[in-house]
Coordinates of C-alpha atoms in Angstrom, one line a residue:
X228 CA 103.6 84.0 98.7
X229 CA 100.2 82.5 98.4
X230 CA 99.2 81.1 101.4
X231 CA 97.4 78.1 101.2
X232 CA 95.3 76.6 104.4
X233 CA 94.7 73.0 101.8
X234 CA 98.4 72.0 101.5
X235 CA 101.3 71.3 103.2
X236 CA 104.4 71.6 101.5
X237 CA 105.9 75.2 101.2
X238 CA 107.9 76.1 97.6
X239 CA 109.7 78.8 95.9
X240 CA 110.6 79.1 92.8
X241 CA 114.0 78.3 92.1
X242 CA 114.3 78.2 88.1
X243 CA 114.3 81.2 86.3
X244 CA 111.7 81.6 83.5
X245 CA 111.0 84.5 81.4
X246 CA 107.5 85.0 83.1
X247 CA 108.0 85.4 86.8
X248 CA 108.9 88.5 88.4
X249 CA 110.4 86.7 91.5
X250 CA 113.0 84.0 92.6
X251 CA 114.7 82.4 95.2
X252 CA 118.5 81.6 93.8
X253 CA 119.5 78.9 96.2
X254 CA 123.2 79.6 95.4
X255 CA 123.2 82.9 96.5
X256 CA 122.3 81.5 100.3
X257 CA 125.0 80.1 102.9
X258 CA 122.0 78.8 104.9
X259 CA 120.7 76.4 102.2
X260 CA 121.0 72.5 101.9
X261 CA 119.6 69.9 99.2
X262 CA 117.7 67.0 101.4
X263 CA 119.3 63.5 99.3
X264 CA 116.3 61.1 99.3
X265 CA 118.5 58.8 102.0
X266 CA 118.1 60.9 104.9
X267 CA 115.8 60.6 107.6
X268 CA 113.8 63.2 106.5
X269 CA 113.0 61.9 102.9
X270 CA 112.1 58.8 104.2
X271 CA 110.3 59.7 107.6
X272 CA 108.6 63.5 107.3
X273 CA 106.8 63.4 104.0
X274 CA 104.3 60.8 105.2
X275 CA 101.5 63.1 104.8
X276 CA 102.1 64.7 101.6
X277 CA 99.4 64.0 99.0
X278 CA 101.7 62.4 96.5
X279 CA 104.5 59.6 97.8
X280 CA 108.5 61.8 97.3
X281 CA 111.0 60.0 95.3
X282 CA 114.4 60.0 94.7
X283 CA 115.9 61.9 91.4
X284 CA 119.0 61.4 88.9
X285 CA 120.5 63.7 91.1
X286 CA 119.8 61.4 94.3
X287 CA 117.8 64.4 95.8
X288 CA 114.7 63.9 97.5
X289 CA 112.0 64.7 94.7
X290 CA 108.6 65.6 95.1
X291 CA 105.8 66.0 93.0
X292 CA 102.4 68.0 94.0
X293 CA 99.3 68.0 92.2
X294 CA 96.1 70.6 92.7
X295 CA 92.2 70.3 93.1
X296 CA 92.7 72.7 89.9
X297 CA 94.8 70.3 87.9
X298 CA 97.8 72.2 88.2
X299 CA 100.6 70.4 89.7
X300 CA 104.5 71.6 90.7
X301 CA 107.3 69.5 91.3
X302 CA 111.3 69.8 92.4
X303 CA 113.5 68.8 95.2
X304 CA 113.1 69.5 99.0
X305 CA 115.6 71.6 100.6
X306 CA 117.0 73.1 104.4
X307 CA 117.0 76.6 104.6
X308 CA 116.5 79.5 107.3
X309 CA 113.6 81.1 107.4
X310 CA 113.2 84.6 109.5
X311 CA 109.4 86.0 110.9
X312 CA 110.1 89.5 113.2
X313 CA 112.8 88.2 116.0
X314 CA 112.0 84.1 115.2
X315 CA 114.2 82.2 113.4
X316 CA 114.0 78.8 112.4
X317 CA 116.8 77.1 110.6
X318 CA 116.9 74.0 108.7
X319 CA 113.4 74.3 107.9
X320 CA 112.0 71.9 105.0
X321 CA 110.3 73.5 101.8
X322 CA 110.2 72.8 98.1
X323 CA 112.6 74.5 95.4
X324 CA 110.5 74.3 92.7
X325 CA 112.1 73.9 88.9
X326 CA 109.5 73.0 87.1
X327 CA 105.3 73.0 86.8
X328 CA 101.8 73.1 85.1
X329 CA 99.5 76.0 85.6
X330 CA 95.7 76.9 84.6
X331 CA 96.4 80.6 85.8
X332 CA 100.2 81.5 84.6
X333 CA 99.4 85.2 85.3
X334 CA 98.7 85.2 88.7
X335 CA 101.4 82.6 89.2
X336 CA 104.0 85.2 87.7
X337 CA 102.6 87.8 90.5
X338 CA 104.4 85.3 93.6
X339 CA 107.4 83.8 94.5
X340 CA 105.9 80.6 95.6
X341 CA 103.9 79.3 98.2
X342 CA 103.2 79.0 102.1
X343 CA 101.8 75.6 103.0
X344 CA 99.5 76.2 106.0
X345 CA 97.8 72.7 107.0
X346 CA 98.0 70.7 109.8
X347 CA 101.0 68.3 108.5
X348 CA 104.5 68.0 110.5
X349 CA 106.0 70.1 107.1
X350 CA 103.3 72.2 106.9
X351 CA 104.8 76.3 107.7
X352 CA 103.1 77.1 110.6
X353 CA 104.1 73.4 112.9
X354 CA 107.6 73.9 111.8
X355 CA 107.7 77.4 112.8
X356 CA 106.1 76.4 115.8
X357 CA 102.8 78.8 115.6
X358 CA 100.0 77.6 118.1
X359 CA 97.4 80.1 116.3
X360 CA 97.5 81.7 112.9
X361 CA 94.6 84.8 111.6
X362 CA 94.2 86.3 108.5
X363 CA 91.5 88.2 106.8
X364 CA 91.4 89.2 103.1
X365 CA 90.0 92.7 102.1
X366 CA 87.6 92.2 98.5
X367 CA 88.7 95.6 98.1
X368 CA 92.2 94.5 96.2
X369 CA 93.0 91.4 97.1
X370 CA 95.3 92.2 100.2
X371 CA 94.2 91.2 103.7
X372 CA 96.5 90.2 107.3
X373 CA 98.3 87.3 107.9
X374 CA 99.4 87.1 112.1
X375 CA 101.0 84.8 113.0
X376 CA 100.8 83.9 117.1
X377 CA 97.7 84.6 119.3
X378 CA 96.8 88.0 120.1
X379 CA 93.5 89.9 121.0
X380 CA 92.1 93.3 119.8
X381 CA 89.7 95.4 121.2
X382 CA 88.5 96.4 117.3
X383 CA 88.0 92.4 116.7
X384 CA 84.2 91.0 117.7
X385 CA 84.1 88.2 119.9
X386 CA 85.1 85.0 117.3
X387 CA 82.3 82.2 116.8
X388 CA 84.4 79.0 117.1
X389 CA 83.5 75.5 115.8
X390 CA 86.0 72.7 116.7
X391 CA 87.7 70.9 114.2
X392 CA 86.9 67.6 113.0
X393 CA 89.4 64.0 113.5
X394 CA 88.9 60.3 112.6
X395 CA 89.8 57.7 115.0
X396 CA 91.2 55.4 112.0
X397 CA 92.5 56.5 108.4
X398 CA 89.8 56.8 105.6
X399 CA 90.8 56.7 102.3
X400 CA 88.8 59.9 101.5
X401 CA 89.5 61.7 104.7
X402 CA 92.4 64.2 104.4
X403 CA 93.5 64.0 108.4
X404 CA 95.8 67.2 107.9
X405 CA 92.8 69.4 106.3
X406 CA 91.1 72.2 108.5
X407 CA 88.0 70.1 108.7
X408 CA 85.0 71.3 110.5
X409 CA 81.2 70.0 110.6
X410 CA 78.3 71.4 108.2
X411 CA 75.4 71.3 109.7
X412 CA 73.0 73.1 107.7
X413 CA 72.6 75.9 105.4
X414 CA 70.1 78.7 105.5
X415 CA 68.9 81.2 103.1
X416 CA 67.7 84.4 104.2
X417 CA 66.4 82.8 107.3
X418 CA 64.7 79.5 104.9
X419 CA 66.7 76.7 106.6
X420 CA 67.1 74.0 102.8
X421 CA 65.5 71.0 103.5
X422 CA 68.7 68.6 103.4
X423 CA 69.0 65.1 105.0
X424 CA 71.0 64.8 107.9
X425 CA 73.4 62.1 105.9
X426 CA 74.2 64.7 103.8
X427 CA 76.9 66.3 106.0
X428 CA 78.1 63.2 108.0
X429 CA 81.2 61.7 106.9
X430 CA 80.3 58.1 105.2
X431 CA 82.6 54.8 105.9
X432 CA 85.5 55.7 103.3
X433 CA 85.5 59.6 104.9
X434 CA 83.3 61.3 101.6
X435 CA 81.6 64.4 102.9
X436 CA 84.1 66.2 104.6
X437 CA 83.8 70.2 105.1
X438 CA 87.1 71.5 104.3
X439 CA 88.5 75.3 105.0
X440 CA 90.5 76.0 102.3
X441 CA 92.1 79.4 101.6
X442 CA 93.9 77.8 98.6
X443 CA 90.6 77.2 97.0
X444 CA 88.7 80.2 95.2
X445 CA 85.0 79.4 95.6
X446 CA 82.6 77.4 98.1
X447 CA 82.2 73.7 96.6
X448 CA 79.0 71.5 97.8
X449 CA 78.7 68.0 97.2
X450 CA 75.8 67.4 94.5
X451 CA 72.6 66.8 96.6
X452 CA 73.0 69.9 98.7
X453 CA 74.5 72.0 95.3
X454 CA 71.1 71.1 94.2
X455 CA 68.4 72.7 96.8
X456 CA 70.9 75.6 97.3
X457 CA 70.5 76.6 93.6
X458 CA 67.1 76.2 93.3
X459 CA 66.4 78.2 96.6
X460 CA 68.8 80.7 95.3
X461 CA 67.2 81.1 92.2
X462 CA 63.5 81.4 94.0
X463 CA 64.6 84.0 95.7
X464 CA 66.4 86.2 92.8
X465 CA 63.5 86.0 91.1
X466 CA 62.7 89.0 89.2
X467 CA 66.0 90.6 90.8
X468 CA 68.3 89.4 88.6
X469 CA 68.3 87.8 85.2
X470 CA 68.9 84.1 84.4
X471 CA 72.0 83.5 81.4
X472 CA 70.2 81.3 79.7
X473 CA 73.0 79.1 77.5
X474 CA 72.1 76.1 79.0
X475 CA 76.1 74.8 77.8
X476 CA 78.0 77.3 79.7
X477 CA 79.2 76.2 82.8
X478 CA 82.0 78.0 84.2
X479 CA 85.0 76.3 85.8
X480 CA 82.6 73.2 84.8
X481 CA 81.1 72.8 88.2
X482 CA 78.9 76.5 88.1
X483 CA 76.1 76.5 86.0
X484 CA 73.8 79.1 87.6
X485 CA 75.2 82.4 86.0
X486 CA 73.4 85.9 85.6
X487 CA 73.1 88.6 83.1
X488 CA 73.5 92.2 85.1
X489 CA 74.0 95.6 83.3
X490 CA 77.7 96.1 83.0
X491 CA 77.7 99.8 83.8
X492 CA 75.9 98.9 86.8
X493 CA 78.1 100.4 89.6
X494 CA 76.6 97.7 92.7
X495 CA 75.1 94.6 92.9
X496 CA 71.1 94.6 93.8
X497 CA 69.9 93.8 97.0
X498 CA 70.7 89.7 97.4
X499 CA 69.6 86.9 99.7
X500 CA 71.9 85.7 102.5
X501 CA 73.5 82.3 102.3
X502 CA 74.2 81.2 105.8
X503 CA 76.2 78.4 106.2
X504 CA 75.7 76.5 109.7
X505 CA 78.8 75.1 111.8
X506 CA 78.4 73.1 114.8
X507 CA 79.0 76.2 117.3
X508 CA 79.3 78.8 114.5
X509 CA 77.8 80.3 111.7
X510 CA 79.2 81.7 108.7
X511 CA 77.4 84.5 106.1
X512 CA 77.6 85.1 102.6
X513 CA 76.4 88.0 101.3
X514 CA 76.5 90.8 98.6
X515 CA 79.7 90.8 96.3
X516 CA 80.6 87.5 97.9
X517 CA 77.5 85.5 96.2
X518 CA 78.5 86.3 92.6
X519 CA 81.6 86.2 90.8
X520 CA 82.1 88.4 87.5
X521 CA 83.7 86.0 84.8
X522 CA 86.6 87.9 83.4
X523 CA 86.1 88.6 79.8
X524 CA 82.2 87.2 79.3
X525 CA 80.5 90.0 78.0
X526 CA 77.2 89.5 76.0
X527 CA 76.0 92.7 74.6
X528 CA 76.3 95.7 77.2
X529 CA 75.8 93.4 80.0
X530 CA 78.8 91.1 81.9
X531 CA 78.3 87.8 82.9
X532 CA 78.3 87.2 87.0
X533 CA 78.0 83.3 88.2
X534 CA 77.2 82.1 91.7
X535 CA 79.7 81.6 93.6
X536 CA 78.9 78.1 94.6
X537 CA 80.4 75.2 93.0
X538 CA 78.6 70.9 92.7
X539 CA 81.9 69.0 93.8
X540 CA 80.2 66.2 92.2
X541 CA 81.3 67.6 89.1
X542 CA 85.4 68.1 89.3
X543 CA 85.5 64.8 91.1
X544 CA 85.9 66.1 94.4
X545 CA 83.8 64.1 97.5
X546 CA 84.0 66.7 99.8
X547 CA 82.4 70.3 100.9
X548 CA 85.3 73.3 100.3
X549 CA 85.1 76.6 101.6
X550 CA 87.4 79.0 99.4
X551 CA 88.9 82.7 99.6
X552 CA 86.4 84.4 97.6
X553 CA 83.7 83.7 100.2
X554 CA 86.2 84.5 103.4
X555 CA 86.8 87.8 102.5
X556 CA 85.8 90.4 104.9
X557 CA 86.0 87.2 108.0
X558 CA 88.8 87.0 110.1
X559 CA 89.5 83.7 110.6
X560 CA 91.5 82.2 113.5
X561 CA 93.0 79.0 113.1
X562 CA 93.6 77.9 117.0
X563 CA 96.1 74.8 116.3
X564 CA 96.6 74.7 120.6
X565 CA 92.4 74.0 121.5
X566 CA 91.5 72.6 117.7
X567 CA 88.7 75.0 116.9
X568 CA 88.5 77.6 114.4
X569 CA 87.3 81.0 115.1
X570 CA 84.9 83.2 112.6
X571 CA 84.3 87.2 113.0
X572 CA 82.7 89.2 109.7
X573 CA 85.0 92.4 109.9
X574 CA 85.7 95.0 106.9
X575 CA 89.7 93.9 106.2
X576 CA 90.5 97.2 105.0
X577 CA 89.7 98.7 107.9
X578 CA 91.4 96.0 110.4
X579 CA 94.4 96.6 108.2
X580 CA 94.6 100.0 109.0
X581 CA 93.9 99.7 112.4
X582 CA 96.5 96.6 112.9
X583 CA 99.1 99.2 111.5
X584 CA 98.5 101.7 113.8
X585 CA 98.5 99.3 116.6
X586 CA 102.1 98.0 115.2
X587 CA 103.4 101.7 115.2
X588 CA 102.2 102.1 118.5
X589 CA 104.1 99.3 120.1
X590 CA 107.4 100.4 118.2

């Protein structure tokens, strides 16, 4: 499953297609149960997904989700039983997905579906009835920890917590069931970037938002602050590390600050630290987590590496988002029960390993 901290709605897929590896075949389950768009859940529990649900030939209760990457899935919502250690929780809601648009088939073909993590009343972790959720994910090969619950280890440094954000009154930019927490500020290698105070406040329709997104890949800055963290960036890799210079190539259109390094170069050179500022809690970026190598862009014996920092501005999104690729090596606690968020920089392999043991132990 991919789990995904920006969306509600959990979904498997349900159709076979000759790509995917893994399905759920709803027939083969005595637990499971089609939602018809005239119950009370249709109509009253799918307030808060992004798109309105509607109701199919079939009379099923359809819905229809679209993603900050353009891709989109859609199908019919569904009952079914759903088992985590000793909990169970039947007549849980998720998505049987038959059919959907994807920018990134491969990986899709990897999963099964996906686990819906935000703060909506069909979002995974409220119906399961989880107060806390952590997870860390290793940059080794993509694995990490999902735990589900609260629990304390002596390995784990103390967490830095900022509280999460709410609105009083809906804003039509405001997404009330996001992680949202407050930017305050941004540093780079100790150079605090001279940014208005505006910047980072939510205006009257709820624009500026800083979202914690797991189901995002990179960190994504609304234009103005995009713009003096690229050219601080670029001061200070001066002479470290070479400019692409194709002025036209911009990749995912919304990175346009990409570098030329030697592709038989084993590590990255020493970088600068981008430090981003919560209220209560800092977050760094650093090493392998700046740069992203583009898969495939090779121009002479050197590969092409972007910054890993995205101008919102340009996919047409008003808000700050905080994706995987710069969360790896953090545990991150989401602490639903006190509505905070909890930071610790930790090497994921190594908690991973640890965690196991610890598991063993208690068995």
């Amino acid at each position: 499953m991919v789990l995904d901290t920006g969306s509600e709605l959990s979904w498997l897929h349900c159709k076979k297609e000759p790509n995917l590896a893994f399905i759920f075949n709803p027939l083969a389950s005595k637990t499971y149960t089609k939602i018809p768009c005239s119950s009370q859940t249709c109509k009253t529990r799918t307030s808060d997904l992004t798109l309105p649900v509607t109701c199919d030939p079939a009379k099923l209760c359809h819905f229809i989700i679209s993603y900050a990457d353009a891709s989109s899935v859609e199908g019919h919502l569904a009952f079914e039983t759903f088992r985590f250690g000793s909990l169970t929780r039947p007549a849980t809601v998720f998505g049987c997905m038959d059919s959907g648009s994807s920018s990134t088939l491969e990986e899709d073909a990897k999963t099964t579906g996906l686990m819906g993590m935000n703060r909506g009343s069909l979002s995974f972790v409220n119906q399961m009835g989880f107060g806390k959720f952590s997870y860390c994910i290793s940059g080794v090969d993509s694995t990490g920890i999902l735990l589900l619950g609260g629990t304390r280890y002596p390995w784990l440094k103390p967490l830095n917590y900022t509280p999460l954000v709410q609105t009083s009154t809906p804003l039509p930019y405001f997404d009330r069931v996001a992680y949202s927490v407050q930017l305050e500020g941004i540093m780079v290698n100790n150079k605090v970037l001279p940014l208005p105070k505006s910047v980072s406040v939510l205006d009257h329709t709820g624009a500026g938002q800083t979202m914690v997104d797991s189901g995002t890949q990179f960190i994504f800055l609304l234009g103005p602050v995009y713009s003096a963290l690229r050219k601080e960036f670029l001061l200070q890799t001066t002479g470290v590390l070479r400019v692409l210079n194709e002025p036209h190539y911009v990749f995912q259109g919304a990175m346009d600050l990409c570098y030329l390094i030697d592709s038989a170069r084993a590590t990255l050179p020493s970088l600068p630290v981008v430090k981003l500022m919560f209220r209560g809690a800092e977050m760094s970026v650093s090493g392998q987590r700046l740069l992203y190598r583009v898969p495939g862009e090779v121009r002479g014996k050197d590969s092409v590496w972007c910054f890993a920092f995205g101008n919102s501005d340009e996919l047409g999104i008003s808000s700050f988002l905080i994706g995987h690729h710069q969360q790896q090596n953090v545990w991150i606690e989401y602490d639903l029960e006190n509505s905070r968020i909890g930071f610790a920089e930790i090497r994921c392999d190594l908690a991973g390993q640890r965690l196991g043991l610890d598991i063993k132990n208690l068995a």
